[in-house]
XYZ file of C-alpha atoms in Angstrom:
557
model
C 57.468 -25.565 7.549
C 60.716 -24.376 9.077
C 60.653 -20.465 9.894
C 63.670 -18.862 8.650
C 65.998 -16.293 11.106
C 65.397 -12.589 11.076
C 68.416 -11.137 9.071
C 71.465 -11.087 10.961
C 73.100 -6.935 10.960
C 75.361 -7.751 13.956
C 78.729 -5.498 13.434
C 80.328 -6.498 16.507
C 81.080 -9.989 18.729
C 78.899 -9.219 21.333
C 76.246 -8.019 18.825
C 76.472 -11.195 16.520
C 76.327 -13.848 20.278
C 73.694 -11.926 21.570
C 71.746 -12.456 18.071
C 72.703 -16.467 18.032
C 71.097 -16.643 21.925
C 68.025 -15.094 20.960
C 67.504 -16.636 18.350
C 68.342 -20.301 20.153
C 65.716 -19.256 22.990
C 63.178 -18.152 20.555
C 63.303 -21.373 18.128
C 63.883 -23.431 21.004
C 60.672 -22.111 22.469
C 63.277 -22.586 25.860
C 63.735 -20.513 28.994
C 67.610 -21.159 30.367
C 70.122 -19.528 31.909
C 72.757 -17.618 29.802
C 70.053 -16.763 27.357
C 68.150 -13.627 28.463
C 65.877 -11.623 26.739
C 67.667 -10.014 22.994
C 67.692 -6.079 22.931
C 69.767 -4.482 20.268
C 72.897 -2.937 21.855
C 72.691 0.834 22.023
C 75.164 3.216 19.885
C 76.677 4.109 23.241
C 77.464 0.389 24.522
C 80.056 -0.199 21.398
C 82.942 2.086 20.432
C 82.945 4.024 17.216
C 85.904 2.308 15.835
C 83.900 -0.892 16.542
C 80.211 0.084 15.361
C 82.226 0.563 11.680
C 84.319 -2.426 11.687
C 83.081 -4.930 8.868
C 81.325 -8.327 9.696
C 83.938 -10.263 8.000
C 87.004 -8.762 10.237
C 85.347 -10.791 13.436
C 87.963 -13.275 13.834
C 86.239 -16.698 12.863
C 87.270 -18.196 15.929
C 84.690 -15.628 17.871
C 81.877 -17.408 15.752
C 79.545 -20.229 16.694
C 80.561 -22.600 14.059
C 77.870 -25.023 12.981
C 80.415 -27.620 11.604
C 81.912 -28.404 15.089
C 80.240 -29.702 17.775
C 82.162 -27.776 20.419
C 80.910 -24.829 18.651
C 77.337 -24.884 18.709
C 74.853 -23.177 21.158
C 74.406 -25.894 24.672
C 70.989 -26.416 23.719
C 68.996 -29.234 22.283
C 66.878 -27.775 19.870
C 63.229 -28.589 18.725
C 63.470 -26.396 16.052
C 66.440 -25.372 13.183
C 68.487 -21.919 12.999
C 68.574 -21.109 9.415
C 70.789 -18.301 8.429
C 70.184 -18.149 4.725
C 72.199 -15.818 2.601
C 71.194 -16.139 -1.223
C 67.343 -18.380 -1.092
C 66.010 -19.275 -3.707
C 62.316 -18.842 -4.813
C 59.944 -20.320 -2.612
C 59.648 -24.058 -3.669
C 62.412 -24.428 -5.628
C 65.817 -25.476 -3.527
C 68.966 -26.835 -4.420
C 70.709 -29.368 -2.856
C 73.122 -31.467 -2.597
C 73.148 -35.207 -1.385
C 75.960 -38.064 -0.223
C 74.967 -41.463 -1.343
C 76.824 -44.690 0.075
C 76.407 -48.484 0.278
C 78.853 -51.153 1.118
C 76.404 -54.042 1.400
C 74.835 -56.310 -1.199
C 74.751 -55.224 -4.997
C 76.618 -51.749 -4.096
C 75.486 -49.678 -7.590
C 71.860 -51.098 -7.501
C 71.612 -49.999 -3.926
C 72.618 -46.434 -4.821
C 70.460 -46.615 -8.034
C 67.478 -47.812 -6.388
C 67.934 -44.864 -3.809
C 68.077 -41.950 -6.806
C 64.731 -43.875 -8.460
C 62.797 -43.586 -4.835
C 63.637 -39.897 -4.354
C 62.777 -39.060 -7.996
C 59.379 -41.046 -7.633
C 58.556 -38.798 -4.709
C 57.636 -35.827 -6.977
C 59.309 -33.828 -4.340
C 62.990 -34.503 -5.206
C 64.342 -34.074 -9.340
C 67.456 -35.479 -9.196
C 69.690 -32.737 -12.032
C 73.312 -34.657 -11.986
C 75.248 -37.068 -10.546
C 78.712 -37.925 -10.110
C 81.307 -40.360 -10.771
C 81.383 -43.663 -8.229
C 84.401 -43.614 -6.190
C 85.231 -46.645 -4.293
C 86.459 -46.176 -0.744
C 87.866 -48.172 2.038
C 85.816 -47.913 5.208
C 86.449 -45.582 8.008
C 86.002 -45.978 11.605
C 84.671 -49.540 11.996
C 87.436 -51.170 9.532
C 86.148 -53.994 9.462
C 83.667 -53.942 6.687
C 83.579 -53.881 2.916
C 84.564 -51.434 1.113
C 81.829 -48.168 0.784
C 80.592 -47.084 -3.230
C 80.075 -43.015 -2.544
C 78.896 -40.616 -4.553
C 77.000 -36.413 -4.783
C 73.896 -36.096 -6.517
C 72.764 -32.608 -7.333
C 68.804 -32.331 -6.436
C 66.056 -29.770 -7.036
C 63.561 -29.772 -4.183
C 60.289 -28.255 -3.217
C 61.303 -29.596 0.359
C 62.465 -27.484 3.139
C 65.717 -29.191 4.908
C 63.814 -31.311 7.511
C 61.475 -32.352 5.525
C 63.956 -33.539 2.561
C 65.819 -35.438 5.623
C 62.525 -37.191 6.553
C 62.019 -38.250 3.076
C 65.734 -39.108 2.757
C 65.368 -41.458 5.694
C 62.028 -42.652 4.487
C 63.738 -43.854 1.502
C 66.381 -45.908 3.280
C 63.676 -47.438 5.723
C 62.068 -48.362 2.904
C 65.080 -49.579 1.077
C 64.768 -52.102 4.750
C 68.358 -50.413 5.847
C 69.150 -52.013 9.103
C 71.425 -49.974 11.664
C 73.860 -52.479 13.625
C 76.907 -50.334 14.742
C 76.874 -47.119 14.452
C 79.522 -46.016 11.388
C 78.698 -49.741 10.167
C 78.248 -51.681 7.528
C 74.994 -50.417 5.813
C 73.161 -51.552 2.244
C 72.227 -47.245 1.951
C 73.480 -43.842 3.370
C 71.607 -40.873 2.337
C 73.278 -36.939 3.473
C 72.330 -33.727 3.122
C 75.596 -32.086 2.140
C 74.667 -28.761 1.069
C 70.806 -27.148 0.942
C 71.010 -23.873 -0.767
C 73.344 -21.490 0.184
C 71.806 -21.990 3.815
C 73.539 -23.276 7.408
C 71.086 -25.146 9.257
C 71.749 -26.325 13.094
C 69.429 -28.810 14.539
C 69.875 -31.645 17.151
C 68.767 -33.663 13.936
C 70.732 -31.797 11.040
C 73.771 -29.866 10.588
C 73.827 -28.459 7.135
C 77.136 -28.053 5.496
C 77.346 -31.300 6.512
C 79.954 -31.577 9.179
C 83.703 -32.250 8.366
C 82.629 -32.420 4.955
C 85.849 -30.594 3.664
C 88.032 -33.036 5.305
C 86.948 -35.919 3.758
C 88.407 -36.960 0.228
C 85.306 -39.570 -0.340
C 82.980 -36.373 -0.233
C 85.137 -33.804 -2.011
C 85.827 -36.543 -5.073
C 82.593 -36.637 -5.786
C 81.643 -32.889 -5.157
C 84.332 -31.985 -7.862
C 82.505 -34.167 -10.580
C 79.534 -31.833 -10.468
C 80.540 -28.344 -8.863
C 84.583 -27.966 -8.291
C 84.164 -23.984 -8.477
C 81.576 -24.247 -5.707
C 82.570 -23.131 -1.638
C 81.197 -22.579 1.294
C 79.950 -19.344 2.556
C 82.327 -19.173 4.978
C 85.050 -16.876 5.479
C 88.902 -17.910 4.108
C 86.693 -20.759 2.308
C 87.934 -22.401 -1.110
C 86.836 -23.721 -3.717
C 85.838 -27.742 -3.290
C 88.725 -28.791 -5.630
C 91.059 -26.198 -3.425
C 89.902 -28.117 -0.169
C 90.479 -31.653 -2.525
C 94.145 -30.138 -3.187
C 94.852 -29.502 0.653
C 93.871 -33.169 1.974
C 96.806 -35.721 1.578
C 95.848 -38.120 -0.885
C 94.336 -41.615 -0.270
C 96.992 -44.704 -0.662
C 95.883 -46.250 -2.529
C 94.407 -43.350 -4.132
C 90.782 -43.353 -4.829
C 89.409 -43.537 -8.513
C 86.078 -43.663 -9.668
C 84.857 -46.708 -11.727
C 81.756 -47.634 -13.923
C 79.917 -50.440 -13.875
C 79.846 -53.051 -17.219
C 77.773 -55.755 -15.581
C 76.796 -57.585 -12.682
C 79.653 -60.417 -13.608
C 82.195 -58.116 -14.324
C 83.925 -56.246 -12.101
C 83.865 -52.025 -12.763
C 86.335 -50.237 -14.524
C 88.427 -48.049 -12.026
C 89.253 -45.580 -14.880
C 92.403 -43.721 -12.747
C 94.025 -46.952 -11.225
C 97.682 -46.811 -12.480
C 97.726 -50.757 -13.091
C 94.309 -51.488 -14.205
C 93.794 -53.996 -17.216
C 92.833 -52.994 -20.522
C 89.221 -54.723 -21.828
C 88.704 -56.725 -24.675
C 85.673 -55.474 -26.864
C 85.188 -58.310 -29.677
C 83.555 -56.985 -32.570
C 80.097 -59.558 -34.087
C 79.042 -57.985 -36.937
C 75.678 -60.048 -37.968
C 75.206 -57.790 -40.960
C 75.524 -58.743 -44.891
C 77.836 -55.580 -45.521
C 80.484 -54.920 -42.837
C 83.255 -53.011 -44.364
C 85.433 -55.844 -42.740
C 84.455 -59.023 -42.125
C 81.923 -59.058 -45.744
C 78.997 -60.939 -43.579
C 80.885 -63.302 -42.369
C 78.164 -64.082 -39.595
C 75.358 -63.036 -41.509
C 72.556 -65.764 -41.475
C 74.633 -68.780 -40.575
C 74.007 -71.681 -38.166
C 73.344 -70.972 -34.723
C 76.295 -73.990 -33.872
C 78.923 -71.969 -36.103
C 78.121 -68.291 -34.514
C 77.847 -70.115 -30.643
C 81.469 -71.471 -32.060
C 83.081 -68.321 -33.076
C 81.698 -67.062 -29.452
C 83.362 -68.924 -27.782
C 86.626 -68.663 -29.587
C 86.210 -64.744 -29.024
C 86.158 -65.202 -25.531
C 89.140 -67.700 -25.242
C 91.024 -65.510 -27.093
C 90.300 -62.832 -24.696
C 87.318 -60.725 -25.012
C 85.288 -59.670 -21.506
C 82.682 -57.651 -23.629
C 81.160 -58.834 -26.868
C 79.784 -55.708 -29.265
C 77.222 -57.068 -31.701
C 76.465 -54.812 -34.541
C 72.833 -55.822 -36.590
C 73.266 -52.106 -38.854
C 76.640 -51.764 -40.506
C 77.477 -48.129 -40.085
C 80.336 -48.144 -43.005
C 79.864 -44.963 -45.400
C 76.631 -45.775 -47.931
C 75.276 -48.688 -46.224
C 71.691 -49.524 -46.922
C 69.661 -48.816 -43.478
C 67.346 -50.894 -42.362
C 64.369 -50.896 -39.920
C 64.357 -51.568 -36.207
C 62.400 -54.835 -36.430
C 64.920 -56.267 -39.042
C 68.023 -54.971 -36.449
C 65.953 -56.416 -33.548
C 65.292 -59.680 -35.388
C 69.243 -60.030 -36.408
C 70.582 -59.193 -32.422
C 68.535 -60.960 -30.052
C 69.194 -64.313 -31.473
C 72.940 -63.593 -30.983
C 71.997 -62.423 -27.085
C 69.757 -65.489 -26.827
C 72.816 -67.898 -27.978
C 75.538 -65.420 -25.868
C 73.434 -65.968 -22.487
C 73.039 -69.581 -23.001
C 76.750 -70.551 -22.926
C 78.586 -71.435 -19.425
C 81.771 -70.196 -20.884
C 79.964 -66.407 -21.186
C 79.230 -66.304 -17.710
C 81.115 -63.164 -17.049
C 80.950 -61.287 -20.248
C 79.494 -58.173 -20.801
C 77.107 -58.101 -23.769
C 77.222 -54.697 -25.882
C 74.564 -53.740 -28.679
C 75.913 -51.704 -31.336
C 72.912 -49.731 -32.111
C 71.853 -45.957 -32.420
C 68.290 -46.675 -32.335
C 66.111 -46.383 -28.947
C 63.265 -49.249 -29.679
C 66.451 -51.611 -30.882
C 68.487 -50.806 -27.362
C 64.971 -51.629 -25.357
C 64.580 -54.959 -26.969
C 68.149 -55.849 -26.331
C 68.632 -54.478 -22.561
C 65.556 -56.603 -21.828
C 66.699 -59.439 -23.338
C 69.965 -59.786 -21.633
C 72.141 -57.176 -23.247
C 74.559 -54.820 -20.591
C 75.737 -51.729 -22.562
C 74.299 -49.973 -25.384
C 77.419 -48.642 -28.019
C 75.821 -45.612 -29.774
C 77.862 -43.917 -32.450
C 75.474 -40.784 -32.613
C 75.407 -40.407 -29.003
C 72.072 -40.102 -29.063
C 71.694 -37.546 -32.283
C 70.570 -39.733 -34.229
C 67.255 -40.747 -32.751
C 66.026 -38.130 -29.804
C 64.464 -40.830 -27.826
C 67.855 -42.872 -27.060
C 69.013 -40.749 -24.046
C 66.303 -41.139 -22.258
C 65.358 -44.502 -23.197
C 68.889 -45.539 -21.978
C 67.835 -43.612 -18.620
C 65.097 -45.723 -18.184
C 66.861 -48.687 -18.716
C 69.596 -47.487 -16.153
C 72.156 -49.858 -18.324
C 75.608 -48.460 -19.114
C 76.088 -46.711 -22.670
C 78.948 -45.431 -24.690
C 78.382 -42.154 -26.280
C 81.155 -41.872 -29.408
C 81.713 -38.727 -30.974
C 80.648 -38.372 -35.034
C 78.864 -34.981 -36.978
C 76.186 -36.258 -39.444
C 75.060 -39.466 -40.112
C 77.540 -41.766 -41.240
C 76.193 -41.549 -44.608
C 77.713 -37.656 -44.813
C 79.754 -37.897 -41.909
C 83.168 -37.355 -44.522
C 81.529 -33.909 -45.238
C 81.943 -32.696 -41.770
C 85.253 -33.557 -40.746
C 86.585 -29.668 -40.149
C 87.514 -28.201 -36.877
C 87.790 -25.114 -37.579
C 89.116 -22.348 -35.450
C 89.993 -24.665 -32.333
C 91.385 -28.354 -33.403
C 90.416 -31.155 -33.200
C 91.120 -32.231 -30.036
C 89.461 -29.155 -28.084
C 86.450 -29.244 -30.562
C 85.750 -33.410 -30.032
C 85.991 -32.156 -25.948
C 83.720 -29.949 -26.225
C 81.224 -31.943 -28.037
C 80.957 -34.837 -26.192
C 80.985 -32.109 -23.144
C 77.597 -31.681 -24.835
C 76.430 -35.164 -25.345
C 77.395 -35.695 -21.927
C 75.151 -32.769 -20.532
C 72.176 -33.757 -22.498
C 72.773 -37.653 -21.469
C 72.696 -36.272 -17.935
C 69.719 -33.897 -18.601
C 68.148 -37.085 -19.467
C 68.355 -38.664 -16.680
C 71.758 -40.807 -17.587
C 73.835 -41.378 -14.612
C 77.209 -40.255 -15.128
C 79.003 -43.172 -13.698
C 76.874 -45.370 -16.328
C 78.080 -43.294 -19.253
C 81.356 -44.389 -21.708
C 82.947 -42.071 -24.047
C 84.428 -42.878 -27.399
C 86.398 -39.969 -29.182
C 84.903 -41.847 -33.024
C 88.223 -42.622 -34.696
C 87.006 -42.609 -38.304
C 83.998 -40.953 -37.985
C 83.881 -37.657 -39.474
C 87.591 -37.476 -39.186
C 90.574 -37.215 -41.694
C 93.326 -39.512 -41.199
C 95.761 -36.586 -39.550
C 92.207 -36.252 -37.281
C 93.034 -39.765 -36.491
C 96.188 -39.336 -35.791
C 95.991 -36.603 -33.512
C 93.338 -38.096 -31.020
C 95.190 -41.216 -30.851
C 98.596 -39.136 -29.824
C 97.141 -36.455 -27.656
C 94.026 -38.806 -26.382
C 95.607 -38.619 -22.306
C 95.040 -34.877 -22.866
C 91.654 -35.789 -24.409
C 90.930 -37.810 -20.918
C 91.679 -34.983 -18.757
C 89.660 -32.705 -20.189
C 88.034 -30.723 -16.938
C 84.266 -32.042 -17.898
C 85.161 -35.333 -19.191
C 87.817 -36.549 -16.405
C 87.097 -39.871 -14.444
C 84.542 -40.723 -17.763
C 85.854 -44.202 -18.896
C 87.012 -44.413 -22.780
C 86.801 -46.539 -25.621
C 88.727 -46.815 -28.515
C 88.064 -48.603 -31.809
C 90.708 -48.305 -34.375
C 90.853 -51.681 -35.973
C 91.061 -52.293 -39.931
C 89.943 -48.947 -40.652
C 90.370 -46.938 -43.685
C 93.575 -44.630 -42.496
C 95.506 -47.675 -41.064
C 95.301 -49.245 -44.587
C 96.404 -45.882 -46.017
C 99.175 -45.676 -43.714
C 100.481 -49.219 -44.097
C 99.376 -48.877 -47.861
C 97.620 -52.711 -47.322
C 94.114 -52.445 -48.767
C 92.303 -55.238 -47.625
C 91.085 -54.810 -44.285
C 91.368 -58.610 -43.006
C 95.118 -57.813 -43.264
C 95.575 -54.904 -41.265
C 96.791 -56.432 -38.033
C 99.626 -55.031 -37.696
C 98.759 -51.772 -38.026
C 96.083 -52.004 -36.180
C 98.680 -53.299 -33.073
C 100.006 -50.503 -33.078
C 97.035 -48.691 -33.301
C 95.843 -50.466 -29.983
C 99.412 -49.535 -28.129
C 98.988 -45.776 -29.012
C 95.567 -46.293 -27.628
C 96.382 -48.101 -24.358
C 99.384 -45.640 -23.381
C 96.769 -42.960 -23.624
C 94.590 -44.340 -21.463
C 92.260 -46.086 -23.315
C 89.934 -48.513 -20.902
C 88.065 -50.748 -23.729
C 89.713 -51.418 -27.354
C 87.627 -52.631 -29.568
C 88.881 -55.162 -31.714
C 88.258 -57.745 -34.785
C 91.588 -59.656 -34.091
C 90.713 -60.818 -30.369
C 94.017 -63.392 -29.976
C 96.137 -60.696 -31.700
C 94.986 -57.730 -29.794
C 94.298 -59.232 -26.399
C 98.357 -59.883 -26.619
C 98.857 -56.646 -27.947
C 97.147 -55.159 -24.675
C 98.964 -57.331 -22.438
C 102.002 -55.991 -23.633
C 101.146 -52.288 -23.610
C 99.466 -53.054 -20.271
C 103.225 -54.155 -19.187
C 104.489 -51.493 -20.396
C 102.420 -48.199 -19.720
C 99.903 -49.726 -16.752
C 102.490 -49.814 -14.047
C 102.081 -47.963 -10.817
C 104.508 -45.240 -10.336
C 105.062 -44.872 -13.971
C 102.199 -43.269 -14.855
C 102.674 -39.765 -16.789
C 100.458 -36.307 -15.761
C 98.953 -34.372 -18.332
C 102.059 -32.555 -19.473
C 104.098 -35.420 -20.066
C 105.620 -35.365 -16.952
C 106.676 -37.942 -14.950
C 104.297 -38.275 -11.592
C-alpha cells in the first residue's frame, strides 16, 4: 500500500521546498545532494510578517508543480508523494478515468474495457460520459481516437488501480508500436480523489489535462462544477470555455449498430434518420393490423419498400400502446417480433439497418437483442417493468428512454405540469430516468431520449415541446443525449387539421416532422417513410447547414 505524506503546515517558500525534499529523500529511500536532512525552520529563521502570511499568497510559480515536468523534484522515484487534502474513507476512492481507442470496433473496445474493470470487484464503474470523436494528435497519421471519462469507485490505492488499468489493456492484447500511436485501448487515471500523486510511473491530475478539449468534453458530461485543487483553478467547463474550439468542432455521437454509422448529435449538417414504424399487432390506432398475421412474402415485401423509401432503422411494435388496448403476455409479444427480426436479418437489402423493438418489457427486449435486434424503444423508460434498466445494461445495446406518467392505459389522467411547465417538468424527468438508467449500469452514450409526444400530454403539451424542443436539447443534464421524435398520425394532428382518420394525416404530420427536425430532432419516427424521408431532406436543407445553426436563445451562432 502507498504511505500517504505527513500533513503539509509550511507558511513560507523555504518552509513548503524544504518539506517537498524531505519528503522526496524519505519516499525515495535516496541519499543525494541538495536534499539534506528536514528540520522545521525555527521562529527566528523567518520574519514575522512572513510566519503569518497565508499558504495560498505563495506565488504559484514558487511551487513544485506536479503537472509539468520541469517542475517536479530531479529524482526518480520508487515510491509516490501523495498530498491528499479531502480522503475519503479507507477503501472507498473516487476516481476518474480517460478511455480511448482508434483501432478495430472503436465502442466495443471501450465497452469491453468498462466490463474488465467492473469484473475485477475492485473497480464499480458509477457513470460515464458521452463518446466524443477526435482527430488524432501527435502522430497524425492514424484514425481517428473514440474518448471518453468514466467516473469509478475503487477500493484501490492509485498504483495499484494503474496496475489493474494496464492489466486490463494487456489483456485486451493492446500492442504499443509508436509511442502516441495508433492503439485498440488507452486507459488514464485523470483524477483519484481529491489527491496529487507524483511518481516516475504516475502523475495524478493527469498532466495537461486542462488543455485538452478531448478530456474536458467528456469531464463536463459527468462533473462540469468539478476543479482542481489548485490555486486560480476553474471549474472543468470554465477551463472547456478558455480552450479555442476544435474545427471541426468535436460532438459526441451514439452508436445505432455495427452497420450504421453513430449519430454525431451536435454536427451542424448531420442527416436526420428514418425510423419506419411495423406495427405486427391486431389493434394499432393507425395502421388497424395491417401486418398482423400475414404471409411472411408480403411483410419481407413491405420491408423492403420501407427501406427504399428511406428508413435506416426499422421499429417493430408486437404490444399496441394506444389508450385501452388489451395487453398481452411476453411470450405472445416475443412470438409476434422475432419472426419479423428473423425475416429483417435475412434480406441483403437490410444490411445496414438498425433493427428497433418497441417494447417496455425486459424478458421481450432479451429475446429480441439476442436474436438480432440493435435498440430497444421503451415508452416507460423503464417504469413500467423494474427489471428493463438493467436488463438493457446487460445487454449493452442502445435504448431510447421516452418520457410518459402512468401506463398508457391512464396516461390522459396525468397530463398536468403543474407549478413549472411542461417543458422544465419533461427535463427534469427524464433527468431522472436518465440517472436511474445510469445507476443501472446503462452507458450514457448508449442511451436515446424521446420527449413522448402524445403520451400523457394535451395537445397545447404537444405543441409546446415540438416549438421549444432545441431548448428541451440543451437542457444542462440532457445535452449531447441524442433525440427522437414521433409525431405521426396522432390524435392532436387530426384535431388540428380537423381530418379524423389517421391514414390521412400526412400532411400534418410533415409539418409535424419539420418542427421536429429544426429543433434538433436526430430520429423521426414515421408511418409515411417516402413522404417523410422527403420531408427530412428538405428540413435537413433547410435547418442542417453549417454556419446556420441557431444557440439556445434564438440567436444566430
Amino acid at each position: 500500500m502507498i504511505s500517504a505524506m505527513r500533513p503539509c503546515t509550511a507558511r513560507t517558500t523555504a518552509s513548503f521546498r524544504a518539506y517537498v525534499r524531505q519528503s522526496c529523500r524519505k519516499f525515495s529511500g535516496a541519499t543525494r545532494d541538495g536534499f539534506p536532512p528536514y528540520t522545521r525552520p525555527s521562529a527566528s529563521a523567518t520574519s514575522a510578517p512572513a510566519r503569518r502570511r497565508n499558504f495560498r499568497s505563495i506565488p504559484s510559480s514558487s511551487l513544485a508543480c506536479p503537472n509539468t515536468q520541469s517542475r517536479t523534484p530531479n529524482v526518480r522515484l520508487s515510491r509516490p508523494i501523495i498530498r491528499q487534502y479531502h480522503g475519503r474513507k479507507k477503501g472507498d476512492h473516487r476516481a476518474f478515468i480517460a478511455l480511448g481507442s482508434n483501432v478495430g470496433d472503436r465502442v466495443a473496445m471501450i465497452e469491453m474495457a468498462c466490463k474488465e474493470m467492473e469484473a475485477s470487484g475492485k473497480i464499480r464503474l458509477l457513470r460515464t460520459s458521452n463518446l466524443w470523436e477526435t482527430k488524432a494528435m501527435y502522430v497524425l497519421d492514424q484514425d481517428k481516437f473514440v474518448n471518453g471519462v468514466c467516473e469509478v469507485d475503487t477500493t484501490l490505492s492509485p498504483l495499484e488501480l494503474l496496475d489493474e488499468l494496464q492489466s486490463i489493456e494487456n489483456r485486451m492484447g493492446r500492442v504499443k508500436f509508436i509511442d502516441k500511436g495508433p492503439r485498440n485501448i488507452d486507459l488514464d487515471i485523470l483524477l483519484y480523489d481529491e489527491e496529487t500523486v507524483v511518481h516516475e510511473r504516475l502523475q495524478i491530475p493527469h498532466p495537461l489535462m486542462l488543455e485538452r478539449e478531448f478530456v474536458l468534453r467528456p469531464l463536463c458530461d459527468i462533473a462540469p462544477k468539478k476543479r482542481l485543487l489548485r490555486p486560480k483553478s476553474g471549474t472543468f467547463l470554465q477551463s472547456l470555455r478558455k480552450l479555442a474550439p476544435s474545427n471541426p468542432p468535436l460532438s459526441p455521437f451514439t452508436p445505432l449498430a455495427r452497420a450504421l454509422p453513430p449519430i454525431a448529435t451536435t454536427h451542424p449538417n448531420r442527416a436526420t434518420r428514418i425510423m419506419s414504424i411495423l406495427n405486427v399487432t391486431p389493434d394499432s390506432f393507425s395502421d388497424a393490423g395491417k401486418n398482423y398475421e400475414i404471409d411472411e412474402s408480403e411483410l419481407a415485401r413491405t420491408i423492403k419498400s420501407h427501406i427504399a423509401a428511406g428508413a435506416t432503422i426499422i421499429d417493430i411494435g408486437g404490444q399496441s400502446t394506444r389508450p385501452g388496448a388489451i395487453q398481452i403476455t411476453s411470450n405472445e409479444e416475443v412470438s409476434r417480433i422475432l419472426p419479423v427480426i428473423k425475416i429483417i436479418r435475412s434480406l441483403r437489402e437490410a444490411e445496414n439497418i438498425a433493427i428497433s423493438v418497441d417494447t417496455y418489457h425486459a424478458e421481450v427486449a432479451k429475446h429480441a437483442i439476442e436474436a438480432g435486434a440493435d435498440i430497444i424503444n421503451d415508452v416507460s423508460a423503464g417504469q413500467m417493468d423494474p427489471e428493463m434498466l438493467p436488463t438493457v445494461a446487460q445487454l449493452g445495446c442502445t435504448v431510447c428512454l421516452m418520457h410518459m406518467r402512468g401506463t398508457p392505459a391512464t396516461m390522459n389522467s396525468h397530463a398536468n405540469y403543474s407549478p413549472n411547465g411542461v417543458l422544465k417538468t419533461v427535463a427534469e424527468e427524464l433527468r431522472q430516468r436518465v440517472e436511474e438508467a445510469e445507476k443501472a449500469g446503462v452507458r450514457r452514450w448508449r442511451i436515446i431520449l424521446d420527449p413522448g409526444i402524445g403520451f400523457a400530454k394535451t395537445q397545447d403539451h404537444n405543441l409546446e415541446l415540438l416549438h421549444r424542443l432545441e431548448h428541451l436539447r440543451h437542457s444542462p443534464a440532457l445535452a449531447g443525449l441524442p433525440w427522437l421524435v414521433g409525431t405521426s398520425r396522432k390524435a392532436f394532428i387530426g384535431k388540428i387539421t380537423g381530418v379524423d382518420e389517421a391514414e390521412k394525416r400526412a400532411w400534418g404530420t410533415a409539418a409535424a416532422v419539420t418542427a421536429a427536425i429544426q429543433g434538433g430532432a436526430d430520429i423521426v419516427r414515421v408511418h409515411d417513410v417516402e413522404e417523410m424521408t422527403q420531408v427530412a431532406r428538405m428540413a435537413d436543407a433547410l435547418y442542417r447547414v453549417e454556419g446556420w445553426e441557431k444557440t439556445v436563445d434564438g440567436k444566430l451562432s
